[in-house]
């Protein structure tokens, strides 16, 4: 009850801020994002130190994540400057086969206040000052963040840093809000003033919020990025040519951040036979020599034990290797490599296990591989390790993976998602909104909706839709035009 | 059970056709759409005659709708030729603040088989050969249409015409499917091979399908366009200057197609005082002289009577005028003009009444108008009739309406939605997916999802993402480039 009142106050302030924020325009919002980036940079040491205290991610990773977070905020300022994200279009009045047509001008507008749920595994880049927040701000939407309980102080500090930047530009006070706790998060998603939700987390958590969305009088877009298996396929030729090298990249990718990345490869198809055996043996050796990492919280720790146990007890699954687990094992999760025959890969074996666990699926021939790929759930990524000469095979595998993923990689590993213009971090369900990405510049599209003005006087139109030269690409009578 | 088996067969064929269709490429799909347009044109007389027999829409309207349907199919061929709908983007490998970045190439790909639900009120333009179908085909998605029971023969004929065009190009047989009946429609939405749904119809029907989507193991995008009030605001100055002219346009817009258009103005704000009185009196006179039209089906007929009765019995609502209702009144719906004080406009009074009924809301001053606009549900359109000198007032009203609609019109009427590049036919809920439009070229975005290829060899990439010159606009390292 108290929670609902508190949330209501924040959403009312956000709704009041929305039109002011929108009117401030692209230039102002670009300044806001650069101001946020500058403030985050100025407080780097404090932020990283606090995140280090609250998480087990370590300095190097957190410094890298901080760099990425600052870069991301500045990149969205560039997106605003460039302006094609508005999808501005003008159709002049004129004759059509259906009779005279009106003057129509279309542009994307902010969707309204957005709720952003911070993630446990990225206390910066996918939390309070992360991609969902800065893209929603770039779009012109006030943001209320639900802080992740694994790093409340980091959330508070980064929120204060962002608010300082906003106040420095006389932003409306309701532009940024923060709430703590599960009840407040649920109230936020149910609140009629919230117009979209960005969420990175578990399938269970996402489904629960999606149910709240569905029960609203006006269901709203829910952008959840919930689970991913990230299959890798190694061809026989690749196993033969560079099995050792693949094993090294693979184990590094599995154990980075103790496997607590949504792009961790959870399933690797390795050919049967001696080359595949050698690749597996080398991977096993590396895993066996890798120490246990730290789970980000108790929930992840216990789920890792539980799901890992379930997977290892499945028919046909055997343990290939595991890292050492120290005696004082509080929150420790140790890397594990399991193995199964590709033909025995049931739906039970494709459950995501968040943490440093991977299943090796051994396949005897390409038909078996194809059949197994065909049965996989959708993932964020799919990866192929092949030799250049295998053109037809690569094309076939690529198409098989592509229908089920948002990113297809070649001869690399899926962890490490660059924030850039051409990035996609999404895919079919369990990404809840398959039309979109949650990393890269086009994430901004999630928080925008189109509006058309018909026969509007010039003074009513947003500046980007008025007659004359503008500083953005736009479509005029069906043809794209670049500025100046 | 039999229904499910039949639907399964169609969706399996659609899933099998999907990769073939995708590989055929943009050029082939443009030929397909132009072929469909040619076939539809060649069979114009038969199609219009059949639609005339099955519906009450009349020759002129059906000929116009046929023209629009043919035009629409050709326009999507143009969209394919132009190619910017792909949102192609290339980020070359290079250094970033986070270290070396890979080569990333992004493009939209077809989402998979799409279920399209035909609408009763547009037997062509929003039914089997309508906008949802041709945009999904343009996107590269096989389509299974659920025919509307109000015009099964027209559905069958137009389906056969489309299939003939597809066979003429040796299209895979599963590219087009059709089902009849509510059970088949429900089975279609539940089918795991269907990846998106386009629906135009009632709020009740849409909610029922949305519940099926929510119960799927993998919820999919549901694009429903469900109900709309389409408010019009007449300022005091406009009522004074051209009240008669507004009344004439208004009554024409209310009674066109017997009010069975989703953009029919259902609520008109008219100032109190003598100018407003004159506008209402003239509208009443015109409505009184308008004969009853024909409901498209019994469901609409009875709902019109029921909702119209409910609205007229509301506190504060009075009947201003109604058209004549002939004695042999089977399926007849007669135009009705109701009136209420804007201050008394409750949520009950803003229920959509599909048919030629409109409520006039009289307002005493701008504060009263603003308060009433603030309480309205979202609509597809919002319209302002004002005088050019009222700049500030127009801007204010425009912003009040804009937050709640997909299209803002000035000095016109919302019925008649041009199919063009800059059109928007959507808005916040009860449009189920507020990021999109269901009329205009950008509807194609609903049936696409992004994929990124990372470090892919050239031969794996779609032609539009390969190195060298291409015939479409694309973004390279963050900058838009036009072809040639």
CSV table of N, CA, C and O in Angstrom, one decimal, chain B residues 187-249:
chain,number,residue,atom,x,y,z
B,187,UNK,N,-7.1,-21.9,-33.6
B,187,UNK,CA,-6.1,-22.9,-33.7
B,187,UNK,C,-4.9,-22.3,-34.4
B,187,UNK,O,-3.7,-22.6,-34.0
B,188,UNK,N,-5.1,-21.4,-35.3
B,188,UNK,CA,-4.1,-20.7,-36.0
B,188,UNK,C,-3.2,-19.9,-35.1
B,188,UNK,O,-2.0,-19.9,-35.1
B,189,UNK,N,-3.9,-19.1,-34.2
B,189,UNK,CA,-3.1,-18.2,-33.3
B,189,UNK,C,-2.3,-19.0,-32.3
B,189,UNK,O,-1.3,-18.6,-31.8
B,190,UNK,N,-2.9,-20.2,-31.9
B,190,UNK,CA,-2.2,-21.1,-31.0
B,190,UNK,C,-1.0,-21.9,-31.6
B,190,UNK,O,-0.2,-22.4,-30.9
B,191,UNK,N,-1.0,-22.0,-32.9
B,191,UNK,CA,-0.1,-22.9,-33.6
B,191,UNK,C,1.4,-22.4,-33.5
B,191,UNK,O,1.7,-21.3,-33.8
B,192,UNK,N,2.3,-23.3,-33.0
B,192,UNK,CA,3.6,-22.9,-32.7
B,192,UNK,C,4.4,-22.4,-34.0
B,192,UNK,O,5.4,-21.7,-33.9
B,193,UNK,N,3.9,-22.8,-35.2
B,193,UNK,CA,4.6,-22.4,-36.4
B,193,UNK,C,4.2,-21.0,-36.9
B,193,UNK,O,4.9,-20.4,-37.7
B,194,UNK,N,3.1,-20.5,-36.3
B,194,UNK,CA,2.7,-19.1,-36.6
B,194,UNK,C,3.5,-18.1,-35.8
B,194,UNK,O,3.6,-18.3,-34.6
B,195,UNK,N,4.1,-17.1,-36.4
B,195,UNK,CA,5.0,-16.3,-35.7
B,195,UNK,C,4.5,-14.8,-35.4
B,195,UNK,O,5.2,-14.0,-34.8
B,196,UNK,N,3.4,-14.5,-36.0
B,196,UNK,CA,2.8,-13.1,-35.8
B,196,UNK,C,1.3,-13.2,-36.3
B,196,UNK,O,1.0,-14.0,-37.1
B,197,UNK,N,0.5,-12.3,-35.7
B,197,UNK,CA,-0.9,-12.2,-36.0
B,197,UNK,C,-1.3,-10.8,-36.4
B,197,UNK,O,-0.9,-9.9,-35.6
B,198,UNK,N,-2.0,-10.6,-37.5
B,198,UNK,CA,-2.6,-9.3,-37.8
B,198,UNK,C,-4.1,-9.4,-37.7
B,198,UNK,O,-4.7,-10.3,-38.3
B,199,UNK,N,-4.7,-8.5,-37.0
B,199,UNK,CA,-6.1,-8.6,-36.7
B,199,UNK,C,-6.8,-7.2,-36.8
B,199,UNK,O,-6.2,-6.3,-36.2
B,200,UNK,N,-7.9,-7.1,-37.4
B,200,UNK,CA,-8.7,-5.9,-37.4
B,200,UNK,C,-10.1,-6.3,-37.0
B,200,UNK,O,-10.7,-7.1,-37.7
B,201,UNK,N,-10.6,-5.8,-35.9
B,201,UNK,CA,-11.9,-6.2,-35.5
B,201,UNK,C,-12.3,-5.6,-34.1
B,201,UNK,O,-11.8,-4.6,-33.7
B,202,UNK,N,-13.1,-6.4,-33.4
B,202,UNK,CA,-13.7,-5.8,-32.2
B,202,UNK,C,-12.7,-6.0,-31.0
B,202,UNK,O,-11.8,-6.8,-31.0
B,203,UNK,N,-12.9,-5.2,-30.0
B,203,UNK,CA,-12.1,-5.3,-28.8
B,203,UNK,C,-12.3,-6.6,-28.1
B,203,UNK,O,-11.3,-7.3,-27.7
B,204,UNK,N,-13.5,-7.2,-28.1
B,204,UNK,CA,-13.8,-8.5,-27.5
B,204,UNK,C,-13.0,-9.6,-28.3
B,204,UNK,O,-12.3,-10.4,-27.7
B,205,UNK,N,-13.2,-9.6,-29.6
B,205,UNK,CA,-12.5,-10.6,-30.4
B,205,UNK,C,-11.0,-10.5,-30.3
B,205,UNK,O,-10.3,-11.5,-30.1
B,206,UNK,N,-10.5,-9.3,-30.3
B,206,UNK,CA,-9.0,-9.1,-30.1
B,206,UNK,C,-8.5,-9.5,-28.8
B,206,UNK,O,-7.5,-10.2,-28.7
B,207,UNK,N,-9.2,-9.2,-27.7
B,207,UNK,CA,-8.8,-9.7,-26.4
B,207,UNK,C,-8.8,-11.2,-26.3
B,207,UNK,O,-7.9,-11.8,-25.7
B,208,UNK,N,-9.8,-11.8,-26.9
B,208,UNK,CA,-9.9,-13.3,-26.9
B,208,UNK,C,-8.6,-13.9,-27.6
B,208,UNK,O,-8.0,-14.8,-27.1
B,209,UNK,N,-8.3,-13.3,-28.7
B,209,UNK,CA,-7.1,-13.9,-29.4
B,209,UNK,C,-5.8,-13.5,-28.6
B,209,UNK,O,-4.9,-14.4,-28.6
B,210,UNK,N,-5.8,-12.4,-28.0
B,210,UNK,CA,-4.6,-12.0,-27.2
B,210,UNK,C,-4.4,-13.0,-26.1
B,210,UNK,O,-3.3,-13.3,-25.7
B,211,UNK,N,-5.5,-13.4,-25.5
B,211,UNK,CA,-5.4,-14.4,-24.4
B,211,UNK,C,-4.8,-15.7,-24.9
B,211,UNK,O,-4.0,-16.4,-24.2
B,212,UNK,N,-5.2,-16.1,-26.2
B,212,UNK,CA,-4.6,-17.3,-26.7
B,212,UNK,C,-3.1,-17.1,-26.9
B,212,UNK,O,-2.2,-18.0,-26.6
B,213,UNK,N,-2.7,-15.9,-27.4
B,213,UNK,CA,-1.3,-15.6,-27.6
B,213,UNK,C,-0.5,-15.7,-26.2
B,213,UNK,O,0.6,-16.3,-26.1
B,214,UNK,N,-1.1,-15.1,-25.2
B,214,UNK,CA,-0.5,-15.1,-23.9
B,214,UNK,C,-0.3,-16.5,-23.3
B,214,UNK,O,0.6,-16.7,-22.5
B,215,UNK,N,-1.2,-17.4,-23.7
B,215,UNK,CA,-1.1,-18.8,-23.2
B,215,UNK,C,-0.1,-19.7,-24.0
B,215,UNK,O,0.1,-20.8,-23.6
B,216,UNK,N,0.4,-19.2,-25.1
B,216,UNK,CA,1.4,-19.9,-25.9
B,216,UNK,C,2.7,-20.1,-25.1
B,216,UNK,O,3.0,-19.3,-24.2
B,217,UNK,N,3.4,-21.1,-25.4
B,217,UNK,CA,4.7,-21.3,-24.7
B,217,UNK,C,5.6,-20.2,-25.1
B,217,UNK,O,6.4,-19.7,-24.3
B,218,UNK,N,5.5,-19.7,-26.4
B,218,UNK,CA,6.2,-18.6,-26.9
B,218,UNK,C,5.3,-17.5,-27.4
B,218,UNK,O,4.9,-17.5,-28.6
B,219,UNK,N,4.9,-16.6,-26.5
B,219,UNK,CA,4.0,-15.5,-27.0
B,219,UNK,C,4.6,-14.8,-28.2
B,219,UNK,O,5.8,-14.6,-28.3
B,220,UNK,N,3.7,-14.5,-29.1
B,220,UNK,CA,4.2,-13.9,-30.4
B,220,UNK,C,3.6,-12.5,-30.5
B,220,UNK,O,2.6,-12.1,-29.9
B,221,UNK,N,4.1,-11.6,-31.4
B,221,UNK,CA,3.5,-10.3,-31.6
B,221,UNK,C,2.1,-10.4,-32.2
B,221,UNK,O,1.8,-11.2,-33.1
B,222,UNK,N,1.2,-9.7,-31.6
B,222,UNK,CA,-0.2,-9.7,-32.0
B,222,UNK,C,-0.5,-8.2,-32.3
B,222,UNK,O,-0.5,-7.3,-31.5
B,223,UNK,N,-0.8,-8.0,-33.6
B,223,UNK,CA,-1.1,-6.6,-34.1
B,223,UNK,C,-2.6,-6.5,-34.3
B,223,UNK,O,-3.1,-6.9,-35.3
B,224,UNK,N,-3.3,-5.9,-33.3
B,224,UNK,CA,-4.7,-5.8,-33.3
B,224,UNK,C,-5.1,-4.3,-33.4
B,224,UNK,O,-4.5,-3.5,-32.7
B,225,UNK,N,-6.1,-4.0,-34.2
B,225,UNK,CA,-6.6,-2.7,-34.3
B,225,UNK,C,-8.0,-2.8,-33.9
B,225,UNK,O,-8.8,-3.4,-34.7
B,226,UNK,N,-8.4,-2.4,-32.7
B,226,UNK,CA,-9.6,-3.0,-32.1
B,226,UNK,C,-10.8,-2.0,-31.9
B,226,UNK,O,-11.9,-2.5,-32.0
B,227,UNK,N,-10.6,-0.8,-31.7
B,227,UNK,CA,-11.7,0.1,-31.4
B,227,UNK,C,-11.2,1.5,-31.4
B,227,UNK,O,-10.0,1.8,-31.1
B,228,UNK,N,-12.0,2.5,-31.7
B,228,UNK,CA,-11.5,3.9,-31.7
B,228,UNK,C,-12.7,4.9,-31.7
B,228,UNK,O,-13.7,4.7,-32.4
B,229,UNK,N,-12.5,5.9,-30.9
B,229,UNK,CA,-13.5,6.9,-30.7
B,229,UNK,C,-13.4,8.1,-31.7
B,229,UNK,O,-14.3,8.7,-32.1
B,230,UNK,N,-12.1,8.4,-32.1
B,230,UNK,CA,-11.8,9.4,-33.0
B,230,UNK,C,-12.4,10.8,-32.7
B,230,UNK,O,-13.3,11.3,-33.5
B,231,UNK,N,-12.0,11.4,-31.6
B,231,UNK,CA,-12.6,12.7,-31.2
B,231,UNK,C,-12.3,13.8,-32.2
B,231,UNK,O,-11.2,13.8,-32.8
B,232,UNK,N,-13.2,14.7,-32.4
B,232,UNK,CA,-13.0,15.9,-33.1
B,232,UNK,C,-13.3,17.1,-32.2
B,232,UNK,O,-14.2,17.1,-31.4
B,233,UNK,N,-12.4,18.1,-32.3
B,233,UNK,CA,-12.6,19.3,-31.5
B,233,UNK,C,-12.9,20.5,-32.5
B,233,UNK,O,-12.2,20.7,-33.4
B,234,UNK,N,-14.0,21.2,-32.3
B,234,UNK,CA,-14.3,22.4,-33.0
B,234,UNK,C,-14.1,23.6,-32.1
B,234,UNK,O,-14.8,23.6,-31.0
B,235,UNK,N,-13.3,24.5,-32.5
B,235,UNK,CA,-13.1,25.7,-31.6
B,235,UNK,C,-14.2,26.7,-31.9
B,235,UNK,O,-15.0,26.6,-32.8
B,236,UNK,N,-14.4,27.6,-30.9
B,236,UNK,CA,-15.4,28.6,-31.0
B,236,UNK,C,-15.3,29.4,-32.3
B,236,UNK,O,-16.3,29.6,-33.0
B,237,UNK,N,-14.1,29.7,-32.6
B,237,UNK,CA,-13.8,30.5,-33.8
B,237,UNK,C,-14.2,29.7,-35.1
B,237,UNK,O,-14.9,30.3,-36.0
B,238,UNK,N,-13.9,28.5,-35.1
B,238,UNK,CA,-14.3,27.6,-36.3
B,238,UNK,C,-15.8,27.5,-36.4
B,238,UNK,O,-16.3,27.5,-37.5
B,239,UNK,N,-16.4,27.3,-35.3
B,239,UNK,CA,-17.9,27.1,-35.3
B,239,UNK,C,-18.5,28.4,-35.8
B,239,UNK,O,-19.5,28.3,-36.6
B,240,UNK,N,-18.0,29.5,-35.5
B,240,UNK,CA,-18.5,30.8,-35.9
B,240,UNK,C,-18.3,31.0,-37.4
B,240,UNK,O,-19.2,31.3,-38.2
B,241,UNK,N,-17.0,30.7,-37.9
B,241,UNK,CA,-16.7,31.0,-39.3
B,241,UNK,C,-17.3,30.0,-40.3
B,241,UNK,O,-17.6,30.4,-41.4
B,242,UNK,N,-17.4,28.7,-39.9
B,242,UNK,CA,-17.8,27.8,-40.9
B,242,UNK,C,-18.5,26.6,-40.3
B,242,UNK,O,-18.2,25.4,-40.6
B,243,UNK,N,-19.4,26.9,-39.4
B,243,UNK,CA,-20.2,25.8,-38.7
B,243,UNK,C,-20.9,24.9,-39.7
B,243,UNK,O,-20.9,23.7,-39.5
B,244,UNK,N,-21.6,25.6,-40.7
B,244,UNK,CA,-22.4,24.8,-41.6
B,244,UNK,C,-21.5,23.8,-42.4
B,244,UNK,O,-21.9,22.6,-42.6
B,245,UNK,N,-20.4,24.3,-42.9
B,245,UNK,CA,-19.5,23.5,-43.6
B,245,UNK,C,-18.9,22.3,-42.8
B,245,UNK,O,-18.9,21.1,-43.3
B,246,UNK,N,-18.6,22.6,-41.5
B,246,UNK,CA,-18.1,21.5,-40.6
B,246,UNK,C,-19.3,20.5,-40.4
B,246,UNK,O,-19.0,19.2,-40.5
B,247,UNK,N,-20.5,21.0,-40.2
B,247,UNK,CA,-21.6,20.0,-40.0
B,247,UNK,C,-21.8,19.1,-41.2
B,247,UNK,O,-22.0,17.9,-41.1
B,248,UNK,N,-21.6,19.7,-42.4
B,248,UNK,CA,-21.8,18.8,-43.6
B,248,UNK,C,-20.7,17.8,-43.7
B,248,UNK,O,-21.0,16.6,-44.0
B,249,UNK,N,-19.5,18.2,-43.5
B,249,UNK,CA,-18.4,17.2,-43.6
B,249,UNK,C,-18.5,16.1,-42.5
B,249,UNK,O,-18.3,14.9,-42.7
